[in-house]
Coordinates of C-alpha atoms (C1' of nucleotides) in Angstrom, one line a residue:
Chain A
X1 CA -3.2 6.6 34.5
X2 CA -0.9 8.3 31.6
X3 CA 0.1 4.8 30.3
X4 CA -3.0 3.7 29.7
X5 CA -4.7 6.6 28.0
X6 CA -2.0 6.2 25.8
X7 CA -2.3 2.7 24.9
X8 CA -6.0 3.6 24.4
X9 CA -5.7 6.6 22.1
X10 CA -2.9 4.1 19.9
X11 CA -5.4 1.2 19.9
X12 CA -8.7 3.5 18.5
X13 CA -6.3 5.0 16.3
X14 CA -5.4 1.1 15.1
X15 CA -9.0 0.2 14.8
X16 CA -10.2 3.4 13.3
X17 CA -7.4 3.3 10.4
X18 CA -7.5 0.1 9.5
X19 CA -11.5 0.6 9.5
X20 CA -12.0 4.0 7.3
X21 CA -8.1 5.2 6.7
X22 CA -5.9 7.6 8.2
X23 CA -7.1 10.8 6.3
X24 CA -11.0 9.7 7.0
X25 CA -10.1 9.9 10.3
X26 CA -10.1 12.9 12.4
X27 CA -8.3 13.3 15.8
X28 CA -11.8 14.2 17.9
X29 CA -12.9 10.4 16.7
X30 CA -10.2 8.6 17.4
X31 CA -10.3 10.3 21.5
X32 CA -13.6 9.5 21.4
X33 CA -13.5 6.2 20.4
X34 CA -10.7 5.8 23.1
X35 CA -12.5 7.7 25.6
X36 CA -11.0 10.4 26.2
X37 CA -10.9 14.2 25.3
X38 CA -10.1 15.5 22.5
X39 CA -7.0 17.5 24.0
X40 CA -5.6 14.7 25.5
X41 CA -4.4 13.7 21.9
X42 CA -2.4 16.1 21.6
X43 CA -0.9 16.1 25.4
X44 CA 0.4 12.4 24.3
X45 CA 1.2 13.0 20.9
X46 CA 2.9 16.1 19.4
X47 CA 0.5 16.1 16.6
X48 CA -1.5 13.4 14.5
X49 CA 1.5 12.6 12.5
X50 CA 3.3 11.7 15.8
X51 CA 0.2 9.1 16.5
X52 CA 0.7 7.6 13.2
X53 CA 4.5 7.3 13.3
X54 CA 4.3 5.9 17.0
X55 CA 1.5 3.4 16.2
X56 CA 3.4 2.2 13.0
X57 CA 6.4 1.7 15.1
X58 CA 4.5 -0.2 17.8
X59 CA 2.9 -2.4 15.4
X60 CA 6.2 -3.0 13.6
X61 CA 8.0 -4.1 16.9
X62 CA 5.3 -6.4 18.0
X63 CA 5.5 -8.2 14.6
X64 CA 9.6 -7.8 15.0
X65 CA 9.5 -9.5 18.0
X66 CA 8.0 -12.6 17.4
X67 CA 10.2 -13.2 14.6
X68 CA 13.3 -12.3 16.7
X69 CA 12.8 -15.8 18.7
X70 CA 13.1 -17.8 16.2
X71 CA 15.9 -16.0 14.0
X72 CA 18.2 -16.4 17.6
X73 CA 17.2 -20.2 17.7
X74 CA 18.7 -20.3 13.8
X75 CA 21.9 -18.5 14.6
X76 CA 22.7 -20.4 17.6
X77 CA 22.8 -23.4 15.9
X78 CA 24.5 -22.3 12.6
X79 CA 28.3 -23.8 12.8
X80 CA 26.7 -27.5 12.9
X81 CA 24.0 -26.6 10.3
X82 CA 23.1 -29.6 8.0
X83 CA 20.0 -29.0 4.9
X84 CA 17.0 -30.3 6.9
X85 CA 17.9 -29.1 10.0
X86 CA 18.0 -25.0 7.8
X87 CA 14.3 -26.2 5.6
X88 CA 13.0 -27.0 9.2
X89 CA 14.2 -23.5 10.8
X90 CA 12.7 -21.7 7.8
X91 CA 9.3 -23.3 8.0
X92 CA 9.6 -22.8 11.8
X93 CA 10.2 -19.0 10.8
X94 CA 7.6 -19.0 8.2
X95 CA 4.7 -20.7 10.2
X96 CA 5.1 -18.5 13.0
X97 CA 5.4 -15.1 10.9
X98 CA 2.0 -16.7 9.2
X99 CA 0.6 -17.9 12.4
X100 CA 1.4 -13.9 13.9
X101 CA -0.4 -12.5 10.8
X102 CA -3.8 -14.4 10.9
X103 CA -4.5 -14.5 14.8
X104 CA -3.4 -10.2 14.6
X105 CA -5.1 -9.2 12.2
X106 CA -5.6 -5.4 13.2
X107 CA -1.7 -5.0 13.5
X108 CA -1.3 -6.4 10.0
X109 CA -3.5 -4.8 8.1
X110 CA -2.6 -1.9 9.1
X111 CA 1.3 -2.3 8.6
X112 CA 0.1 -4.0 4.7
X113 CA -1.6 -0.9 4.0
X114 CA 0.4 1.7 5.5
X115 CA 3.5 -0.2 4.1
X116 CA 5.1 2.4 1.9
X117 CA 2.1 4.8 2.1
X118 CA 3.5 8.4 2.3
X119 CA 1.5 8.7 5.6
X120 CA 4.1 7.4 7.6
X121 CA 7.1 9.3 8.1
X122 CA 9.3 7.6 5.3
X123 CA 12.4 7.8 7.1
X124 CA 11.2 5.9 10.2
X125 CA 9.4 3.5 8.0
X126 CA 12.5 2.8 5.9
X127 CA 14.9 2.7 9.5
X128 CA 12.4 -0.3 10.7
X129 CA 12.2 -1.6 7.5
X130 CA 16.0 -2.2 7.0
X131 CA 16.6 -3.4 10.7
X132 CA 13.9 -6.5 9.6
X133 CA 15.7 -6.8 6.3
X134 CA 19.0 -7.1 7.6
X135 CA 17.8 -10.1 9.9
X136 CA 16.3 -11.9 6.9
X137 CA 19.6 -11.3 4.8
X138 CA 21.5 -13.1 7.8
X139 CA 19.5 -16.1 7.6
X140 CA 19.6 -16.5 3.9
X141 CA 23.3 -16.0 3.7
X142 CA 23.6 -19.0 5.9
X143 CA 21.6 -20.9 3.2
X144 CA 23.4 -19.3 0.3
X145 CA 26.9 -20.1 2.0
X146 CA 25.9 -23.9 2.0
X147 CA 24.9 -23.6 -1.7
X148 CA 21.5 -24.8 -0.7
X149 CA 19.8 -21.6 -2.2
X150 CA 19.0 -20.5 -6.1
X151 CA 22.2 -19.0 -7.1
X152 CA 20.6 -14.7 -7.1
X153 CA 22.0 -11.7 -6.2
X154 CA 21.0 -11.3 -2.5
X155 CA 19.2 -8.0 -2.5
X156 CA 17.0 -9.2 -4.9
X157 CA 16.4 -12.7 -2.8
X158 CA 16.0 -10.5 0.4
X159 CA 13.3 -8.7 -1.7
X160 CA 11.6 -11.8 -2.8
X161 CA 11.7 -13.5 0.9
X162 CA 10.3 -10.5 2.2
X163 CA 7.6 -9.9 -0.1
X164 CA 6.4 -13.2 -0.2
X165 CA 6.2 -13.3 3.4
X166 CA 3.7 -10.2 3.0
X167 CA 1.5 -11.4 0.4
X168 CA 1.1 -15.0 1.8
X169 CA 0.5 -13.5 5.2
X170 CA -2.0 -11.6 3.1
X171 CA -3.8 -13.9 1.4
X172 CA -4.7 -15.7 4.5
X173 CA -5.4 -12.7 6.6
X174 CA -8.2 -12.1 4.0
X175 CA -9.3 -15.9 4.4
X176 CA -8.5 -16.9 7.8
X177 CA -10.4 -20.5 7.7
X178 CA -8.2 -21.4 4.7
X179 CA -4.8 -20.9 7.2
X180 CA -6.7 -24.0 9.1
X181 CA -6.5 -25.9 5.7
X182 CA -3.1 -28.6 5.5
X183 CA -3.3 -28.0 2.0
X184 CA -2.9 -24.4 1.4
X185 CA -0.9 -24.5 4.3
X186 CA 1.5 -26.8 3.0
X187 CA 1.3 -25.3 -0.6
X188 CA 2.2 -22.1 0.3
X189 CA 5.4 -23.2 2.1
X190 CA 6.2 -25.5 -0.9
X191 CA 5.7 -22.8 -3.4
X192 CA 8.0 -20.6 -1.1
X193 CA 10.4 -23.2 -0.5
X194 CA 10.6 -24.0 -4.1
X195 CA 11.3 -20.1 -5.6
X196 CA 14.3 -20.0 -3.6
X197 CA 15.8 -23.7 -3.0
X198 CA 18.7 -24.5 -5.8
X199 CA 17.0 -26.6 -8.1
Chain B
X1 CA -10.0 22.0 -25.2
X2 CA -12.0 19.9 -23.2
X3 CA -10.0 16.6 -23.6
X4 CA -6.8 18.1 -23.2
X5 CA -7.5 20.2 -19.9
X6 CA -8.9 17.0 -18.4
X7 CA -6.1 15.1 -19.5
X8 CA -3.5 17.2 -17.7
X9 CA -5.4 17.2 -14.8
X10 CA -5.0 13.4 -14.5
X11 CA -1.4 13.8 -15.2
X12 CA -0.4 16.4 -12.9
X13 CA -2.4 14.6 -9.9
X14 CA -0.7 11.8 -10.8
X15 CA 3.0 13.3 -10.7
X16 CA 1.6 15.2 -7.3
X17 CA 0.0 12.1 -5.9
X18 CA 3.5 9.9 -6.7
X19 CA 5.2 12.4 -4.9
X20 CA 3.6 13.7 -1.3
X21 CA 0.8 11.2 -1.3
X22 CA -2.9 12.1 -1.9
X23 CA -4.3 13.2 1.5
X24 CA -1.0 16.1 1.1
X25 CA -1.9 17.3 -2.5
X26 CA -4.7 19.8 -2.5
X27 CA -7.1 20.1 -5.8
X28 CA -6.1 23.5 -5.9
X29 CA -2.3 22.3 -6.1
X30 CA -3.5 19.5 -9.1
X31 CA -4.9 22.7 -10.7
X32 CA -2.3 24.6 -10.5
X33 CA 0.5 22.5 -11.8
X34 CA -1.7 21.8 -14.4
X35 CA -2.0 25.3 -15.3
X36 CA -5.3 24.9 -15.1
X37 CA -8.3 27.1 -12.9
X38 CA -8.8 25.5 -9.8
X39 CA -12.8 25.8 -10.7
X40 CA -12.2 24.1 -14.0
X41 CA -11.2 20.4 -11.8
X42 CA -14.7 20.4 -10.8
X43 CA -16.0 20.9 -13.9
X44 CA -14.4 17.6 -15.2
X45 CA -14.7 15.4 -11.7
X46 CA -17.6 15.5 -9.7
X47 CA -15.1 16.3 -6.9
X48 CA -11.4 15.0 -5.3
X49 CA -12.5 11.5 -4.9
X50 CA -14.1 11.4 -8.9
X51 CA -10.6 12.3 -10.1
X52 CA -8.8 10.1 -8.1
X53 CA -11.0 7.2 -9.5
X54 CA -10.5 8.3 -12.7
X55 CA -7.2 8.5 -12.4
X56 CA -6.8 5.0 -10.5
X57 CA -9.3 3.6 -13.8
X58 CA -6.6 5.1 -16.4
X59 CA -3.5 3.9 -14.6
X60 CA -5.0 0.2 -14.6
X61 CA -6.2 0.5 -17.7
X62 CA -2.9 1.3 -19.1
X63 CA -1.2 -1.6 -17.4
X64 CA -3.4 -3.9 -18.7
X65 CA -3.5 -3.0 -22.3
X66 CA 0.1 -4.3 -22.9
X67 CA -1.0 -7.9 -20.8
X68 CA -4.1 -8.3 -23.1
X69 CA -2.0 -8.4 -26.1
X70 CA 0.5 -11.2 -24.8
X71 CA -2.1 -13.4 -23.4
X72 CA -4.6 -13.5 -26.4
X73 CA -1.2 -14.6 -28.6
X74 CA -1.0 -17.2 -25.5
X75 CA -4.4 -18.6 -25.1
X76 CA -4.8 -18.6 -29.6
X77 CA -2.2 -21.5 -29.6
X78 CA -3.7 -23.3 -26.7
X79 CA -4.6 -26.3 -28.5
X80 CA -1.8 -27.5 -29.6
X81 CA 0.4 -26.4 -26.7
X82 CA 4.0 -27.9 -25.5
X83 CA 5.5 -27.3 -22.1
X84 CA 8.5 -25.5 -23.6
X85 CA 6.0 -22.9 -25.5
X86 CA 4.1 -22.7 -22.7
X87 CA 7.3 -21.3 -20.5
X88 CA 8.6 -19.4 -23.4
X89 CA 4.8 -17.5 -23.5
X90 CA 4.9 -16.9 -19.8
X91 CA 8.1 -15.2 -20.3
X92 CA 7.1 -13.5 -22.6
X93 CA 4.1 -12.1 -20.5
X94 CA 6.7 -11.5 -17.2
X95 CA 9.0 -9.5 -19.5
X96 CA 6.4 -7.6 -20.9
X97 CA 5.3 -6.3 -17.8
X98 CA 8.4 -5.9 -16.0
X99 CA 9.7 -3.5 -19.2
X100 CA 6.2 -1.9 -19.1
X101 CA 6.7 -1.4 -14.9
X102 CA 10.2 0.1 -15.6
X103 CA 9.5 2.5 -18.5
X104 CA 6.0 3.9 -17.3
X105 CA 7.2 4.6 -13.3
X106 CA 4.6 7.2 -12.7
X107 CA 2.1 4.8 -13.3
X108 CA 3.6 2.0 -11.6
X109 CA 4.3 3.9 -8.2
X110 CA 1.0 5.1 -8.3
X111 CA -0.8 2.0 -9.0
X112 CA 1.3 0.0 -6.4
X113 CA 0.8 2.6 -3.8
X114 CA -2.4 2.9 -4.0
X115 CA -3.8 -0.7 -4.1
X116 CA -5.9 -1.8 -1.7
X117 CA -5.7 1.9 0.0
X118 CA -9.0 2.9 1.4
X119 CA -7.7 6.3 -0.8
X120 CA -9.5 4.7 -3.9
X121 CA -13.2 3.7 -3.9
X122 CA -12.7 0.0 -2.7
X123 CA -15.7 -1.0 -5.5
X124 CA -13.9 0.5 -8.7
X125 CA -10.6 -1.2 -7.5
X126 CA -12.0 -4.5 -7.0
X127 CA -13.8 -4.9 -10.3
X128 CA -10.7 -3.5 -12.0
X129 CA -8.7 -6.2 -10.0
X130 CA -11.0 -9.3 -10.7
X131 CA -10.7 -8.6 -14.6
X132 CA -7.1 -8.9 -14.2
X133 CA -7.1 -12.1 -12.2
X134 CA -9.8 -13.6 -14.5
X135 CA -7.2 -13.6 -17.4
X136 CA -3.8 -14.6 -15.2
X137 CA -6.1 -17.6 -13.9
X138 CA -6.6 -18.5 -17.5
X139 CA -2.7 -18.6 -18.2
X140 CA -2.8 -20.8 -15.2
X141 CA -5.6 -23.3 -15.8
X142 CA -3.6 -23.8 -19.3
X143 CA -0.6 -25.0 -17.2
X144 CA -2.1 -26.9 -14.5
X145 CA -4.4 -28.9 -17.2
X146 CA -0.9 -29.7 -18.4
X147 CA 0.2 -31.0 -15.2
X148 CA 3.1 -28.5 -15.8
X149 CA 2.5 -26.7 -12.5
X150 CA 2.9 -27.5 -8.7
X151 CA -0.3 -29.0 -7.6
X152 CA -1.9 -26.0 -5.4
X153 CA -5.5 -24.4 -5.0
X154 CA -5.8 -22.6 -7.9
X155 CA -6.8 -19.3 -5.7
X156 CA -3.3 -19.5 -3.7
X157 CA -1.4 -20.0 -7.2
X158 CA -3.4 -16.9 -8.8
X159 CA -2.6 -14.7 -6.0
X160 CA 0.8 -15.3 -5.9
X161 CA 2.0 -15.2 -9.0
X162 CA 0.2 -11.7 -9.0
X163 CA 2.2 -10.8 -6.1
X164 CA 5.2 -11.8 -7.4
X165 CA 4.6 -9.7 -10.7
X166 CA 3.9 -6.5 -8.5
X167 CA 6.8 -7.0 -6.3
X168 CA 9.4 -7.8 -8.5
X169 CA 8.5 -5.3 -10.7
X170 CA 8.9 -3.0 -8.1
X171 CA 11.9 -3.9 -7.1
X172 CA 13.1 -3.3 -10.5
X173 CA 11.3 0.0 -10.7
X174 CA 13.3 1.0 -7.6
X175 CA 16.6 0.8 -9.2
X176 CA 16.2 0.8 -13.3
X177 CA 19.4 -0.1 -14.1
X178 CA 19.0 -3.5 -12.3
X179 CA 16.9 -4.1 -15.0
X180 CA 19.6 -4.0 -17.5
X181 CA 21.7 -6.3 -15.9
X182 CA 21.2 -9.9 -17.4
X183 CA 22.2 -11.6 -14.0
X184 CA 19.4 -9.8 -12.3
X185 CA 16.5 -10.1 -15.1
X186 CA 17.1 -14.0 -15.2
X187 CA 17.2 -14.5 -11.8
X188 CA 14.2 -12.8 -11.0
X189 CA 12.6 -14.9 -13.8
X190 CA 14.1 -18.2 -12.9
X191 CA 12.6 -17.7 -9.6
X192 CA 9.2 -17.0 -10.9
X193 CA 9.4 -20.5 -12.7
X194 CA 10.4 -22.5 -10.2
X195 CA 8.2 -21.2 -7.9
X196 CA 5.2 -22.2 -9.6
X197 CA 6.4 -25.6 -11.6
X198 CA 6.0 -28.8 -10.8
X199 CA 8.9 -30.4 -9.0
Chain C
dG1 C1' -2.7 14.5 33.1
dT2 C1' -7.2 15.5 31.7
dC3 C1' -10.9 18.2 30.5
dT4 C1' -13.9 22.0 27.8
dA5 C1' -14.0 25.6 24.9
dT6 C1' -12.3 27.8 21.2
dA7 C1' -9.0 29.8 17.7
dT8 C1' -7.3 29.1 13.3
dC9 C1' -6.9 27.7 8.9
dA10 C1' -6.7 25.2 4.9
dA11 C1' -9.1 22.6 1.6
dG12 C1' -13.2 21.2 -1.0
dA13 C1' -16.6 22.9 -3.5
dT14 C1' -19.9 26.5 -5.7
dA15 C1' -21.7 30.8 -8.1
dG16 C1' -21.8 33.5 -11.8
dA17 C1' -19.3 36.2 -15.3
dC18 C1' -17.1 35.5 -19.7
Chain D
dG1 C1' -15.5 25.1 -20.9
dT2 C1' -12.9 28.1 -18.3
dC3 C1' -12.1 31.6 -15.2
dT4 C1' -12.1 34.4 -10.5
dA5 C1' -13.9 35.1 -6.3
dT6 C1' -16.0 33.4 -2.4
dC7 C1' -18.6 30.3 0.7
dT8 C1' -18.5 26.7 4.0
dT9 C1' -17.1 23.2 6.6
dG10 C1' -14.6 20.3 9.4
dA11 C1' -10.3 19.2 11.3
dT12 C1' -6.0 20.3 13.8
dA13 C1' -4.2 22.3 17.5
dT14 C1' -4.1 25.5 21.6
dA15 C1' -5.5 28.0 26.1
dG16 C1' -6.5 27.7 30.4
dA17 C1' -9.3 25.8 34.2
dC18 C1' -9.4 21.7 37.3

DNA sequence: GTCTATATCAAGATAGAC
DNA sequence: GTCTATCTTGATATAGAC
């Protein structure tokens, strides 16, 4: 069945990536490893650089789409918006990205390390990239409009949202267990909480 | 001369390396921009991956020079050590390395490509990497002792105010003149701070 | 759509003169 | 230490049968 094959030869290529790297990796492995031939590649994808661009941009939408829930919840609700009910939807936000992060490992890893890595087409990276960004900057106006947020220039608080959300995710993608822990849980959201809240 | 032909070897695989990525730049390329023999890389690196390692060593190395000298003026004071000097020495060290971030780009794009890339010998990076956090988690222990910082694992606090340092510095390094805007510089910094003090 | 077999080629690395 | 010339390999991509 085409579909499948397909799926296959993107999931090898996911595991094989994250395992040695993209340029350790050579076409004939990554059909083998899916079982299948080594032409059939190239019958799905133009060339190698079209497997890598279509796997990025299937593990950025599956990340996307989580996230995508519960932004809509937050915008539904934002004319009646008081503080808690905004720190709640922003730990809901945060707990799930987190939550995505440690129990899909494979997908993350591989969109950490391939994050800004020439081996990706840069224009589709940065066309996925801003779609996500421009999301994030919605919800933070929200908070900035309410003067519950630090007082920043919003690019550089989309930045710091953004990149916090990939190192945290990070830090407990290394050390799964300690995602289990209340403690770092809870500090991690503090300490995010805290960089941005108005003091 | 030896020392000078190996020296802009590094240099042009670093320009190359910043620009198309590493798997794209071919050691004859390096070579050649470096006005150099392609036999004469291999006479100076064992091969691709030695020069790469050599070059990732020299980049770090460089970044870390101008850190050493900010925290041995921090930790020589430590004894007698008030909260508002303690704030005023870890702005000190966060401007130091932002200004050092903006003025040596090469070095910076490289370095924050690169890390954690299966491109550079995972080994060499991760014993570079631990000297680094040894001495942030020294800054830190000084603060927490104090009580002046939010009450975290000590391995979540390291690890984030590293991040921090890497991503706002390469937000900064994106667009330069940001850098030269007060608004910006402060905000970034204020945000730092409160992300890591105690409430 | 999938396979096998194969063409093509570029890049890493070496040999040996200077 | 540096150069030129060359070897070798392994990977991408194609051709053509099924």
């Amino acid at each position: 069945m085409a579909n499948s094959k397909k799926q296959q030869l993107l999931f090898a290529a996911l595991e094989l990536f994250v395992k040695q790297g993209i340029s350790n990796t050579s076409t004939a492995s990554i059909a083998q490893a899916a079982g299948v031939a080594s032409g059939t590649l190239f019958h799905h994808f133009t060339n190698k650089q079209g497997l890598i661009d279509a796997l990025y941009r299937w593990v950025k939408e599956g990340m996307s789409d989580g996230l995508v829930t519960s932004l809509n919840l937050l915008k539904q609700n934002s004319d009646a918006l008081d503080h808690q009910t905004y720190q709640e939807a922003l730990f809901r936000l945060w707990f799930e990205s987190m939550n995505w992060a440690v129990t899909h490992p494979l997908h993350t890893r591989f969109f950490y390390r391939y994050y800004q890595n020439q081996q990706v087409t840069p224009s589709l990276q940065s066309n996925l990239e801003n779609r996500m960004l421009q999301q994030l900057e919605e919800v933070l106006m929200l908070g900035a409009k309410n003067g519950w947020l630090l007082d920043m220039p919003m690019d550089l608080l989309r930045h710091h949202c953004y990149q916090m959300y990939l190192s945290t995710s990070q830090f407990f993608l290394e050390q799964p267990h300690l995602w289990q822990n209340p403690n770092y849980q809870q500090s991690a959201f503090k300490c995010f909480l805290q960089s941005i809240e108005r003091a």
